JSON list of N, CA and C in Angstrom, two decimals:
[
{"chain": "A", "resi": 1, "resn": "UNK", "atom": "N", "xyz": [19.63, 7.55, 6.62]},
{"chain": "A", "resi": 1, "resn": "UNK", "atom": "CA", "xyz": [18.51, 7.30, 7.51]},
{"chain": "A", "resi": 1, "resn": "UNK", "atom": "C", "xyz": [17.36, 8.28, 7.22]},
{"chain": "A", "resi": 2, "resn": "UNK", "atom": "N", "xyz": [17.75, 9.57, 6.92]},
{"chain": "A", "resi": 2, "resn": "UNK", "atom": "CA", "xyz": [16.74, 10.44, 6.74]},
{"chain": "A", "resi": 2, "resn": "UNK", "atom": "C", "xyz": [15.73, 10.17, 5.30]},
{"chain": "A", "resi": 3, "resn": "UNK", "atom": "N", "xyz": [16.28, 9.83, 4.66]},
{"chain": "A", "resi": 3, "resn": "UNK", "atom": "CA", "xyz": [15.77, 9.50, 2.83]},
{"chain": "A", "resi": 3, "resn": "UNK", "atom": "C", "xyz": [14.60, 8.01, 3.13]},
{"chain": "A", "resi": 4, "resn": "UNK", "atom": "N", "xyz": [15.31, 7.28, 4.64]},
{"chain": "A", "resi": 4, "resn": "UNK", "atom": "CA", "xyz": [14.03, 6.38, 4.62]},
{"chain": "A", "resi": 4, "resn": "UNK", "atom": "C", "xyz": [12.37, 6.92, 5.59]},
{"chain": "A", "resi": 5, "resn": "UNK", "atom": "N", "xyz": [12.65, 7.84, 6.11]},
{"chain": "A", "resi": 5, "resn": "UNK", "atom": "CA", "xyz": [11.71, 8.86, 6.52]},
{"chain": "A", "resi": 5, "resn": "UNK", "atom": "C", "xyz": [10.99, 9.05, 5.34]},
{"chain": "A", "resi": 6, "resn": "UNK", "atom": "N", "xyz": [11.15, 9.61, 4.20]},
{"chain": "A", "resi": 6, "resn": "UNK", "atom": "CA", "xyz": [10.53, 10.19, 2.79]},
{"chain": "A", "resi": 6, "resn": "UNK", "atom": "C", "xyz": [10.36, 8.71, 2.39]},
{"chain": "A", "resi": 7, "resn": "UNK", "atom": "N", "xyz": [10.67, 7.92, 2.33]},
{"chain": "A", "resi": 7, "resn": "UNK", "atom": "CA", "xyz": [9.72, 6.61, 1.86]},
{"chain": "A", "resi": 7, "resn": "UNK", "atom": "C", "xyz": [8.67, 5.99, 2.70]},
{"chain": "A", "resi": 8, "resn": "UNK", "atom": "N", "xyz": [9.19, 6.19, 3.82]},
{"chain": "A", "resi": 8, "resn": "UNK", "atom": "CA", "xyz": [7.84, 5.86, 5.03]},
{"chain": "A", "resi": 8, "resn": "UNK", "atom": "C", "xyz": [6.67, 6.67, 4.53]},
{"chain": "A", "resi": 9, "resn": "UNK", "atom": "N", "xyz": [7.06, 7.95, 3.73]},
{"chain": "A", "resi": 9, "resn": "UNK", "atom": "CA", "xyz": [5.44, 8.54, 3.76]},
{"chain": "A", "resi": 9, "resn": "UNK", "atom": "C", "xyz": [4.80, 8.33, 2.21]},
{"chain": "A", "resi": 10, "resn": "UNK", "atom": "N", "xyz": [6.26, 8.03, 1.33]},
{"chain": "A", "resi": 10, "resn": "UNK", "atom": "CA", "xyz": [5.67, 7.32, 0.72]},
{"chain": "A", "resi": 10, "resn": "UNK", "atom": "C", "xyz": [5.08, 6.23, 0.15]},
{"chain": "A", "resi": 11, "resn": "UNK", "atom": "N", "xyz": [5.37, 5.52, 0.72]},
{"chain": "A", "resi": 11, "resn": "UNK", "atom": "CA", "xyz": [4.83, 3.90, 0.40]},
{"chain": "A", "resi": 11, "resn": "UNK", "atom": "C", "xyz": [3.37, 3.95, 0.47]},
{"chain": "A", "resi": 12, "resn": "UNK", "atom": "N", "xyz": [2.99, 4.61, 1.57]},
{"chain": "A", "resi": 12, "resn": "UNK", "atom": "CA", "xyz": [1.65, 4.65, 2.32]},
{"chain": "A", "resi": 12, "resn": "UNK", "atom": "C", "xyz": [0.71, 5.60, 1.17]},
{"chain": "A", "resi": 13, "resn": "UNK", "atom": "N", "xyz": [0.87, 6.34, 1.10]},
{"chain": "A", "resi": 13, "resn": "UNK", "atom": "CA", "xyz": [0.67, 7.55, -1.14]},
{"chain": "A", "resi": 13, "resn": "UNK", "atom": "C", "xyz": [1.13, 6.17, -1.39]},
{"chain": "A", "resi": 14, "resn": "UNK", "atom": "N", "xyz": [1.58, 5.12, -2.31]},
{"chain": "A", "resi": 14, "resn": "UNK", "atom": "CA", "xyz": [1.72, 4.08, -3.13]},
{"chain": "A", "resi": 14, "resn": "UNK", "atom": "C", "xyz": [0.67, 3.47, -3.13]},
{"chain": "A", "resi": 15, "resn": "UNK", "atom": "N", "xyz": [0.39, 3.17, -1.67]},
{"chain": "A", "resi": 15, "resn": "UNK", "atom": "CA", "xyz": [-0.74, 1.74, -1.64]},
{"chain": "A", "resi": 15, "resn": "UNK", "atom": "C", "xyz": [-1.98, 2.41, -2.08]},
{"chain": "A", "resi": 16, "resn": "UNK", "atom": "N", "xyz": [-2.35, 3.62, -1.08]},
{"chain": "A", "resi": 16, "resn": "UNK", "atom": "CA", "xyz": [-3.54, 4.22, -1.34]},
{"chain": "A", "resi": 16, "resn": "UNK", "atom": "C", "xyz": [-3.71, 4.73, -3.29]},
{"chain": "A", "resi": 17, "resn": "UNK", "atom": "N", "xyz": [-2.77, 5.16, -3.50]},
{"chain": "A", "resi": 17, "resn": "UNK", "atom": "CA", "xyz": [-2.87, 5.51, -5.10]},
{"chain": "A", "resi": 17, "resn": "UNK", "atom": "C", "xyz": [-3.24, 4.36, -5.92]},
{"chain": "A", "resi": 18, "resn": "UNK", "atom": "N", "xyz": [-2.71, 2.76, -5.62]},
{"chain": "A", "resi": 18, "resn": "UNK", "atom": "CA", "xyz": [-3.24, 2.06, -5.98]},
{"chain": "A", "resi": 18, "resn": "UNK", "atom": "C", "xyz": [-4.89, 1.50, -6.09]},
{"chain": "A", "resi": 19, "resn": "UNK", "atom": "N", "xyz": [-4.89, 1.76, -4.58]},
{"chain": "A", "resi": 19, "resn": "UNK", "atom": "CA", "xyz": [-6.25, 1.28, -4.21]},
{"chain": "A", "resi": 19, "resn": "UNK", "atom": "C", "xyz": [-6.75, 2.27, -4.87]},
{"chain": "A", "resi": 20, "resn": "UNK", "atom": "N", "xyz": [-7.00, 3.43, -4.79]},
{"chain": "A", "resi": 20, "resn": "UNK", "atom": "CA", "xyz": [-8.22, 4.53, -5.61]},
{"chain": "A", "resi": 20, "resn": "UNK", "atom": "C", "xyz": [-7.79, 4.11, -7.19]},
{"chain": "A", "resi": 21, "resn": "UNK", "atom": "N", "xyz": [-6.87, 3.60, -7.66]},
{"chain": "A", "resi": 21, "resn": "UNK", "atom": "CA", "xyz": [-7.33, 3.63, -8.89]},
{"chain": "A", "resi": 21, "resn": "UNK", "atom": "C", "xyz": [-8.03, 1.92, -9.29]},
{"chain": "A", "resi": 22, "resn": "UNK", "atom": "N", "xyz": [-7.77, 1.18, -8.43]},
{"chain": "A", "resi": 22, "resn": "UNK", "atom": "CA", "xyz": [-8.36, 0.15, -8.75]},
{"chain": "A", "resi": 22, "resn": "UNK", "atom": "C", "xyz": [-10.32, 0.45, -8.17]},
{"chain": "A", "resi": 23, "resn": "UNK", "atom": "N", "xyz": [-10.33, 1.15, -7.38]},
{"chain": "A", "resi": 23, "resn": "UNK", "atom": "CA", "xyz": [-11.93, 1.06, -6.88]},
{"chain": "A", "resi": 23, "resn": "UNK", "atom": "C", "xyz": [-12.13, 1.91, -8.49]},
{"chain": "A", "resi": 24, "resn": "UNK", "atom": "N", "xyz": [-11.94, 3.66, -8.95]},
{"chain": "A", "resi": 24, "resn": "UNK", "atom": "CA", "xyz": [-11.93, 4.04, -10.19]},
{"chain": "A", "resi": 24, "resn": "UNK", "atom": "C", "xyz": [-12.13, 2.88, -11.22]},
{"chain": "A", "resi": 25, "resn": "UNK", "atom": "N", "xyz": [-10.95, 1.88, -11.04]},
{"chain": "A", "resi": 25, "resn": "UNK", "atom": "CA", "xyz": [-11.47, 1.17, -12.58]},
{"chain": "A", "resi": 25, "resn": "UNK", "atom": "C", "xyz": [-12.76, 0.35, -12.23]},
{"chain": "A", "resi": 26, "resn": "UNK", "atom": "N", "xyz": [-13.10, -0.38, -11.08]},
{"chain": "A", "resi": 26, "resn": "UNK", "atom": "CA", "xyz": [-14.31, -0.61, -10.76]},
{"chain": "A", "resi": 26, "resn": "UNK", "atom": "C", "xyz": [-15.19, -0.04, -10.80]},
{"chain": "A", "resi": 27, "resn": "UNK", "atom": "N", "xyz": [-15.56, 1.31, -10.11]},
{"chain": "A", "resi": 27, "resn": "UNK", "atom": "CA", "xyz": [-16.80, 1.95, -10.38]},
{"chain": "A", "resi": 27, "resn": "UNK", "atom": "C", "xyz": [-17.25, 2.89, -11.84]},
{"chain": "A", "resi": 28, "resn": "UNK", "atom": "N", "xyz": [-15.71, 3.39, -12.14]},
{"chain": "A", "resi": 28, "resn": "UNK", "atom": "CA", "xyz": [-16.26, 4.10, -13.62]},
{"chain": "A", "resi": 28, "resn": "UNK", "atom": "C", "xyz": [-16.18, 3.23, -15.02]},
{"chain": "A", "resi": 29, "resn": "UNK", "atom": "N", "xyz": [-15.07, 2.52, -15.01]},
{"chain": "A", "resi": 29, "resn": "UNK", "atom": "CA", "xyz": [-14.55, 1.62, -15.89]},
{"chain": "A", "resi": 29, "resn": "UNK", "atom": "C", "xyz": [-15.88, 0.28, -16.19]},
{"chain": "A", "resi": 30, "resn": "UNK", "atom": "N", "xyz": [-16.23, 0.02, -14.65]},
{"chain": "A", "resi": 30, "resn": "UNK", "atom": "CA", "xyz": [-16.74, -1.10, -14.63]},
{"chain": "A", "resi": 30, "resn": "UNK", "atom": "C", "xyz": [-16.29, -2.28, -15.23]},
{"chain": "A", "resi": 31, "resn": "UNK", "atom": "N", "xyz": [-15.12, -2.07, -14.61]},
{"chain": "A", "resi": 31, "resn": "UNK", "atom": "CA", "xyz": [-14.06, -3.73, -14.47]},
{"chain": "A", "resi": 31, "resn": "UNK", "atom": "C", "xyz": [-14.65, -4.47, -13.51]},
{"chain": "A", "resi": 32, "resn": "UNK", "atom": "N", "xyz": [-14.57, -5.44, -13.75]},
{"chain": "A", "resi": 32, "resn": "UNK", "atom": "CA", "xyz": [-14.84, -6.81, -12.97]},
{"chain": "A", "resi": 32, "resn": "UNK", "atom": "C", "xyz": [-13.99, -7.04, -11.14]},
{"chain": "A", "resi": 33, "resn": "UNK", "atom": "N", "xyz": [-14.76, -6.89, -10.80]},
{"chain": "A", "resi": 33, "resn": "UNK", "atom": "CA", "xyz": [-14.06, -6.59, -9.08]},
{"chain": "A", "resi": 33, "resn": "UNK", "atom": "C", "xyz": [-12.76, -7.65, -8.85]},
{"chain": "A", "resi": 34, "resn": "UNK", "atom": "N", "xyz": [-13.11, -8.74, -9.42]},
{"chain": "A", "resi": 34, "resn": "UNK", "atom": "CA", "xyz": [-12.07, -10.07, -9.03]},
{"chain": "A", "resi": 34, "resn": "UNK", "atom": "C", "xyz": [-10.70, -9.08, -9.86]},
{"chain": "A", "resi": 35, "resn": "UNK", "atom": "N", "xyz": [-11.02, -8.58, -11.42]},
{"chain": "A", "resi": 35, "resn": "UNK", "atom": "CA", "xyz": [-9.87, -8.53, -12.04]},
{"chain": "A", "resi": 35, "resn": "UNK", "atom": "C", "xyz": [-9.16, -7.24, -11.10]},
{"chain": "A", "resi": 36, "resn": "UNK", "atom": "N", "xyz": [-9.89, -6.18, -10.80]},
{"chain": "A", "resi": 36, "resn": "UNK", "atom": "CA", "xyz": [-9.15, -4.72, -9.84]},
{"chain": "A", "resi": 36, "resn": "UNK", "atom": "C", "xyz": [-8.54, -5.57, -9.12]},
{"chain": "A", "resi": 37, "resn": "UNK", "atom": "N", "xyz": [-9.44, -6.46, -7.66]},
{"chain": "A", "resi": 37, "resn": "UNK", "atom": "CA", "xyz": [-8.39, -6.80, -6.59]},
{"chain": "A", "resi": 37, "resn": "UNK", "atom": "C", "xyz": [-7.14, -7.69, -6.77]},
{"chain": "A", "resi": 38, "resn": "UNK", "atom": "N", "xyz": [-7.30, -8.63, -8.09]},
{"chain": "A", "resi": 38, "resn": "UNK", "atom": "CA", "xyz": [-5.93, -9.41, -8.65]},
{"chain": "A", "resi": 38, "resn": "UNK", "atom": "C", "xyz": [-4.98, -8.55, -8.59]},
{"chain": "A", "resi": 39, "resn": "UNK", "atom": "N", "xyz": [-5.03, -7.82, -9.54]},
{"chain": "A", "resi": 39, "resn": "UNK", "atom": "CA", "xyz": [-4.32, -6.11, -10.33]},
{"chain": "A", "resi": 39, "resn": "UNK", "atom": "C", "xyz": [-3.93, -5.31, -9.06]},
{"chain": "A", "resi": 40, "resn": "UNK", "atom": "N", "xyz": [-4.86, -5.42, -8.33]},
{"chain": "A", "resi": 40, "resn": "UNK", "atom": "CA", "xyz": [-4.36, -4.25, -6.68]},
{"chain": "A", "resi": 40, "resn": "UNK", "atom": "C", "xyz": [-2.71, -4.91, -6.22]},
{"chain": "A", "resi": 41, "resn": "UNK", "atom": "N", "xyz": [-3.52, -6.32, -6.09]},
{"chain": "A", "resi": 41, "resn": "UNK", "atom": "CA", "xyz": [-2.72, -7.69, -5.12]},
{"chain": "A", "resi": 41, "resn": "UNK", "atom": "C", "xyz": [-1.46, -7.52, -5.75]},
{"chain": "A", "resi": 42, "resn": "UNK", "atom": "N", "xyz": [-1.34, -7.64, -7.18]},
{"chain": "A", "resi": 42, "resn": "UNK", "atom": "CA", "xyz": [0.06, -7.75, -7.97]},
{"chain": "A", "resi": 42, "resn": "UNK", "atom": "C", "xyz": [0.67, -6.89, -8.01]},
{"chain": "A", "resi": 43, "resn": "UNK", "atom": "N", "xyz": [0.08, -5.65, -7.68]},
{"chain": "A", "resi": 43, "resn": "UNK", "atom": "CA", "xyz": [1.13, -3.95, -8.15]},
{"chain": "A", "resi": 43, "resn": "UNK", "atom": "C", "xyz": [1.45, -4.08, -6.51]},
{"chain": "A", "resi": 44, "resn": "UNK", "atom": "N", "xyz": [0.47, -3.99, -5.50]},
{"chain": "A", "resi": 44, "resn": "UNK", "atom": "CA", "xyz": [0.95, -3.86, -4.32]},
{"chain": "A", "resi": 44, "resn": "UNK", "atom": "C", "xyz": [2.50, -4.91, -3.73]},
{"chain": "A", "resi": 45, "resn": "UNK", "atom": "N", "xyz": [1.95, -6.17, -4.21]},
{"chain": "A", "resi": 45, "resn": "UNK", "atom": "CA", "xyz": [3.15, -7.35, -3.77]},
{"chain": "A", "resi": 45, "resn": "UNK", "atom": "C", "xyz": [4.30, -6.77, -4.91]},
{"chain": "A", "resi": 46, "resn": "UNK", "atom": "N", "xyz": [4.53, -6.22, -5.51]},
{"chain": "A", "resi": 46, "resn": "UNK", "atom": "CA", "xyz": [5.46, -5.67, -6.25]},
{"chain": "A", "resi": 46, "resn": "UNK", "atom": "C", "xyz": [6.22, -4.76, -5.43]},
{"chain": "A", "resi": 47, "resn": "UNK", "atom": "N", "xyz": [4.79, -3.63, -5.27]},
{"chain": "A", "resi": 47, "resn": "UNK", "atom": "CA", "xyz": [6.02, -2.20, -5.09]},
{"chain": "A", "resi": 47, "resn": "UNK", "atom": "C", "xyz": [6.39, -2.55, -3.55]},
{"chain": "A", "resi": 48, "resn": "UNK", "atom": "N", "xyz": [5.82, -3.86, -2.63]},
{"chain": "A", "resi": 48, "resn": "UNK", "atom": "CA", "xyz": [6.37, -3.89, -1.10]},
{"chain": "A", "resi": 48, "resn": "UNK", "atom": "C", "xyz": [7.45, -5.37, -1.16]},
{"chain": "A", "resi": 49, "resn": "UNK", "atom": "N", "xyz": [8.69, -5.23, -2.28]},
{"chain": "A", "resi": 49, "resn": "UNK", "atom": "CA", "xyz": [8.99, -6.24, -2.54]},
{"chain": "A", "resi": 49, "resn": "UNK", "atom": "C", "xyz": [10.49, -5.08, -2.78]},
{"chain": "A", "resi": 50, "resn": "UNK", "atom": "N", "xyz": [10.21, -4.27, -2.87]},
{"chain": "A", "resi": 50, "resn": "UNK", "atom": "CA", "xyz": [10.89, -2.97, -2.68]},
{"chain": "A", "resi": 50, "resn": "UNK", "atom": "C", "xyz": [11.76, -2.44, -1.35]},
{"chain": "A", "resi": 51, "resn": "UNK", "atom": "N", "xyz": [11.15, -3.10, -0.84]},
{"chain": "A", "resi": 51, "resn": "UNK", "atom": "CA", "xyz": [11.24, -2.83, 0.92]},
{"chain": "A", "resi": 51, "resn": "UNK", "atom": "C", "xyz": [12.54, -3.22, 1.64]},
{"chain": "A", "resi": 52, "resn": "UNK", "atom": "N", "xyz": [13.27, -4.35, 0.49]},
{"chain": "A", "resi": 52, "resn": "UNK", "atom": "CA", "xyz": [14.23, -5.07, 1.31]},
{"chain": "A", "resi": 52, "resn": "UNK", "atom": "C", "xyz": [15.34, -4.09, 0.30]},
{"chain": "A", "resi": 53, "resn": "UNK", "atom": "N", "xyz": [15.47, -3.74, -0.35]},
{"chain": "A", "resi": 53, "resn": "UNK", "atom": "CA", "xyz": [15.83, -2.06, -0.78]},
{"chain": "A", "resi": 53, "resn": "UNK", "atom": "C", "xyz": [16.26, -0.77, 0.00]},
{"chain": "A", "resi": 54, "resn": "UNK", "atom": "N", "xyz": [15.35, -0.57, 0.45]},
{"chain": "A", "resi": 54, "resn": "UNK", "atom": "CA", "xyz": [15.33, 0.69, 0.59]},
{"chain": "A", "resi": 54, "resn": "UNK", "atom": "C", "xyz": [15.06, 0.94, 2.76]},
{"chain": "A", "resi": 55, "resn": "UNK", "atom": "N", "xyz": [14.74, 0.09, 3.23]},
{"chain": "A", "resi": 55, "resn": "UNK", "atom": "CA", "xyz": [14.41, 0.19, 4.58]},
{"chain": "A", "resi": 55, "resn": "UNK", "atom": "C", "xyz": [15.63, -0.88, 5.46]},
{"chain": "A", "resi": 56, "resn": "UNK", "atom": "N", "xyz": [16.32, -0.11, 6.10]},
{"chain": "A", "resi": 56, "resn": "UNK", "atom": "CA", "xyz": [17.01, -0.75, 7.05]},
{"chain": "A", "resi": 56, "resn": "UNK", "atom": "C", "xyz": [17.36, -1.43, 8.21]},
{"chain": "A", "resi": 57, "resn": "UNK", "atom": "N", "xyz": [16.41, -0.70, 8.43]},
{"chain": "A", "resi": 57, "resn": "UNK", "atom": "CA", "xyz": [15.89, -1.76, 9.63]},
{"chain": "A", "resi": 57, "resn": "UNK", "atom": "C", "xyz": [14.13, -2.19, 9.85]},
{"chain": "A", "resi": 58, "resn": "UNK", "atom": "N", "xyz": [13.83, -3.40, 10.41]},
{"chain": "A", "resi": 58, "resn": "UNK", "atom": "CA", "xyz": [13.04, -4.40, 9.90]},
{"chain": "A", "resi": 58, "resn": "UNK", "atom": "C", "xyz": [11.21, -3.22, 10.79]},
{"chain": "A", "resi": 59, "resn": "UNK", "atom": "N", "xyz": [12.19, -2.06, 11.74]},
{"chain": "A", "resi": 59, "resn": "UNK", "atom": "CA", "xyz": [11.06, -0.95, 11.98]},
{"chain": "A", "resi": 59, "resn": "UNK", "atom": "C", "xyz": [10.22, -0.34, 11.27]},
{"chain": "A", "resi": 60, "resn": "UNK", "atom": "N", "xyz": [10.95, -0.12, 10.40]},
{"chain": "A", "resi": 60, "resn": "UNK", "atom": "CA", "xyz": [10.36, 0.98, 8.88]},
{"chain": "A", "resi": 60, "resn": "UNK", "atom": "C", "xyz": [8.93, 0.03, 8.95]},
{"chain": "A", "resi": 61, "resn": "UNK", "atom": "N", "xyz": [9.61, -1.17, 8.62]},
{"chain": "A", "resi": 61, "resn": "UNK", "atom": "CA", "xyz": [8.22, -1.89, 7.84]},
{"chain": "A", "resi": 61, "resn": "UNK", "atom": "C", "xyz": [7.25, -2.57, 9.34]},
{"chain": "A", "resi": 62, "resn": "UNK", "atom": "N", "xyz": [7.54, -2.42, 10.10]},
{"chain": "A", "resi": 62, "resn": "UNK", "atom": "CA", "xyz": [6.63, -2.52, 10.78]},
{"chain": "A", "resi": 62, "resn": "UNK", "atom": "C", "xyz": [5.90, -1.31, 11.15]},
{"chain": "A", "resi": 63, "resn": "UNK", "atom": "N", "xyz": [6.12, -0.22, 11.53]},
{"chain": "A", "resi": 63, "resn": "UNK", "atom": "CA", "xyz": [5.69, 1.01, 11.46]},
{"chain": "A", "resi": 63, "resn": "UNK", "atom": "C", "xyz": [3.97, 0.87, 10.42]},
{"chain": "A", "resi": 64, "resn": "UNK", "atom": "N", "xyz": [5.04, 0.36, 8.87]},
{"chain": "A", "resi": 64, "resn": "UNK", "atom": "CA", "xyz": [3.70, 0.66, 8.05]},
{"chain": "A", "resi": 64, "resn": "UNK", "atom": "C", "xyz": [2.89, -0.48, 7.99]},
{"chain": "A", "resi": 65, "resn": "UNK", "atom": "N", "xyz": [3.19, -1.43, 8.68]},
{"chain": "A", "resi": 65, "resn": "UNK", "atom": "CA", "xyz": [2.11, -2.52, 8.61]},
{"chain": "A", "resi": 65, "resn": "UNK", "atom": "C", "xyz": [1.04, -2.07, 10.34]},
{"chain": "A", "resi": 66, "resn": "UNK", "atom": "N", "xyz": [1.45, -1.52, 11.15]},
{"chain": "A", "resi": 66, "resn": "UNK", "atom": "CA", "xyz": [0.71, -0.91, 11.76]},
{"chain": "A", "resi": 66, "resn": "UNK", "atom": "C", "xyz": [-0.33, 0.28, 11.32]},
{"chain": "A", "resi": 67, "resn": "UNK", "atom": "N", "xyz": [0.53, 0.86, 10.55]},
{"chain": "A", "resi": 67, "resn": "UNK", "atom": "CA", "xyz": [-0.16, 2.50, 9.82]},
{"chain": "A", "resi": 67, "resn": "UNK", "atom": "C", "xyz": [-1.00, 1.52, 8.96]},
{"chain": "A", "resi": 68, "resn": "UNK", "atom": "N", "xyz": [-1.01, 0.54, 8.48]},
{"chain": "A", "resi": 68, "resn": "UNK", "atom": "CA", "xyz": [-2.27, 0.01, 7.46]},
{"chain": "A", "resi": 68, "resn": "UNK", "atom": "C", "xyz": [-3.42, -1.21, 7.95]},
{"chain": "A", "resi": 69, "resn": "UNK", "atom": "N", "xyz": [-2.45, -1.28, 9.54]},
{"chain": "A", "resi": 69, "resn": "UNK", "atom": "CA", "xyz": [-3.64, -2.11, 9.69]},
{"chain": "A", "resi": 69, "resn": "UNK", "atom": "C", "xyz": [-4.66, -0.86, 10.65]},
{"chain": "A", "resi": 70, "resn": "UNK", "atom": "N", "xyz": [-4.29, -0.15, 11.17]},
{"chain": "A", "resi": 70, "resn": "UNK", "atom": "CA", "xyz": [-4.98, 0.97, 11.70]},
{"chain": "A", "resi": 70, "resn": "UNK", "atom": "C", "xyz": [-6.03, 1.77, 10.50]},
{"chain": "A", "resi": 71, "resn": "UNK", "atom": "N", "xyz": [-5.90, 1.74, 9.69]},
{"chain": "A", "resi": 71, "resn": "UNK", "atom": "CA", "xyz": [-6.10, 3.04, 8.38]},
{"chain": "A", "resi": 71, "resn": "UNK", "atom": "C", "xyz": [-7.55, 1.53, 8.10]},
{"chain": "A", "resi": 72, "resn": "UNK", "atom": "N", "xyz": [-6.84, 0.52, 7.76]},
{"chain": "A", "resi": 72, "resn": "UNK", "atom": "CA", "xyz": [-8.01, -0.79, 7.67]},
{"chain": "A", "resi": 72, "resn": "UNK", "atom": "C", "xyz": [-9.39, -0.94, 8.63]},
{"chain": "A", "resi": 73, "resn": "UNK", "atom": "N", "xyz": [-8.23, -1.27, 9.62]},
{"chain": "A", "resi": 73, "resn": "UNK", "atom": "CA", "xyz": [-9.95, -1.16, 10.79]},
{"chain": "A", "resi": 73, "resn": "UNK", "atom": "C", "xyz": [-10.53, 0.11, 11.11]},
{"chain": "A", "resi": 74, "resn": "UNK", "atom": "N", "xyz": [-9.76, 0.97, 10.92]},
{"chain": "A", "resi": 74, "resn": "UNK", "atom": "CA", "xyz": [-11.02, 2.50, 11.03]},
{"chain": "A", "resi": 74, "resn": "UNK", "atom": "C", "xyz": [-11.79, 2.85, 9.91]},
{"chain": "A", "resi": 75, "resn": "UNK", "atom": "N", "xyz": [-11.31, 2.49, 8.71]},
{"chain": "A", "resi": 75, "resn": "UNK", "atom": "CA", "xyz": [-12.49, 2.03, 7.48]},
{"chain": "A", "resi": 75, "resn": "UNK", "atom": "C", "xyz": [-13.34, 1.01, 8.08]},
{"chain": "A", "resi": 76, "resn": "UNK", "atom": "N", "xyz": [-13.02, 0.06, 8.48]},
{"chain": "A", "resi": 76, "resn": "UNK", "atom": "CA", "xyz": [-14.20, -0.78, 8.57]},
{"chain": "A", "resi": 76, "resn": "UNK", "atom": "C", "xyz": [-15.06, -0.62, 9.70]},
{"chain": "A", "resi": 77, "resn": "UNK", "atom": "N", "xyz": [-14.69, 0.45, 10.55]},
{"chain": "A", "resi": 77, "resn": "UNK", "atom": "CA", "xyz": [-15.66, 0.58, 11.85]},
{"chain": "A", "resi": 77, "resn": "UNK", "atom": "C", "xyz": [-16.69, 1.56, 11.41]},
{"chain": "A", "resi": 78, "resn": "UNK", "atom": "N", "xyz": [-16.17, 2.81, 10.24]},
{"chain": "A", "resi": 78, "resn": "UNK", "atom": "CA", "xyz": [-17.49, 3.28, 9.56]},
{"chain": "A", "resi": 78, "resn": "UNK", "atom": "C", "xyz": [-18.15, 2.68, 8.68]}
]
């Protein structure tokens, strides 16, 4: 139970590491926005495909779908 604690904090470091490197390949790279958010969409639906793995009860993952929809709308209110 404790080892899924240390994935709760990491998943959340997963997504975000994704996302900064896909905005990176957008703004420095100057990749094509459609191809980053495809590329985001596919690594993300990957590494949360993981989930039925490693989390035992169906809390874990609600937890972080709260922690990301919170982290979402307070980006978008600034």
């Amino acid at each position: 139970m404790e080892i899924q604690f240390y994935f709760l904090i990491l998943y959340p470091l997963a997504f975000l590491f994704i996302l900064a490197i896909s905005e990176l390949a957008y703004k420095r790279m100057r990749v094509n926005a459609e191809y980053t958010r495809k590329i985001s969409h596919i690594i993300a639906t990957l590494t949360s495909l993981s989930f039925i793995y490693v989390f035992q009860s169906h809390w874990f993952v609600f937890g972080l779908a709260v922690f990301s929809f919170l982290l979402l709308f307070g980006g978008k209110l600034t």
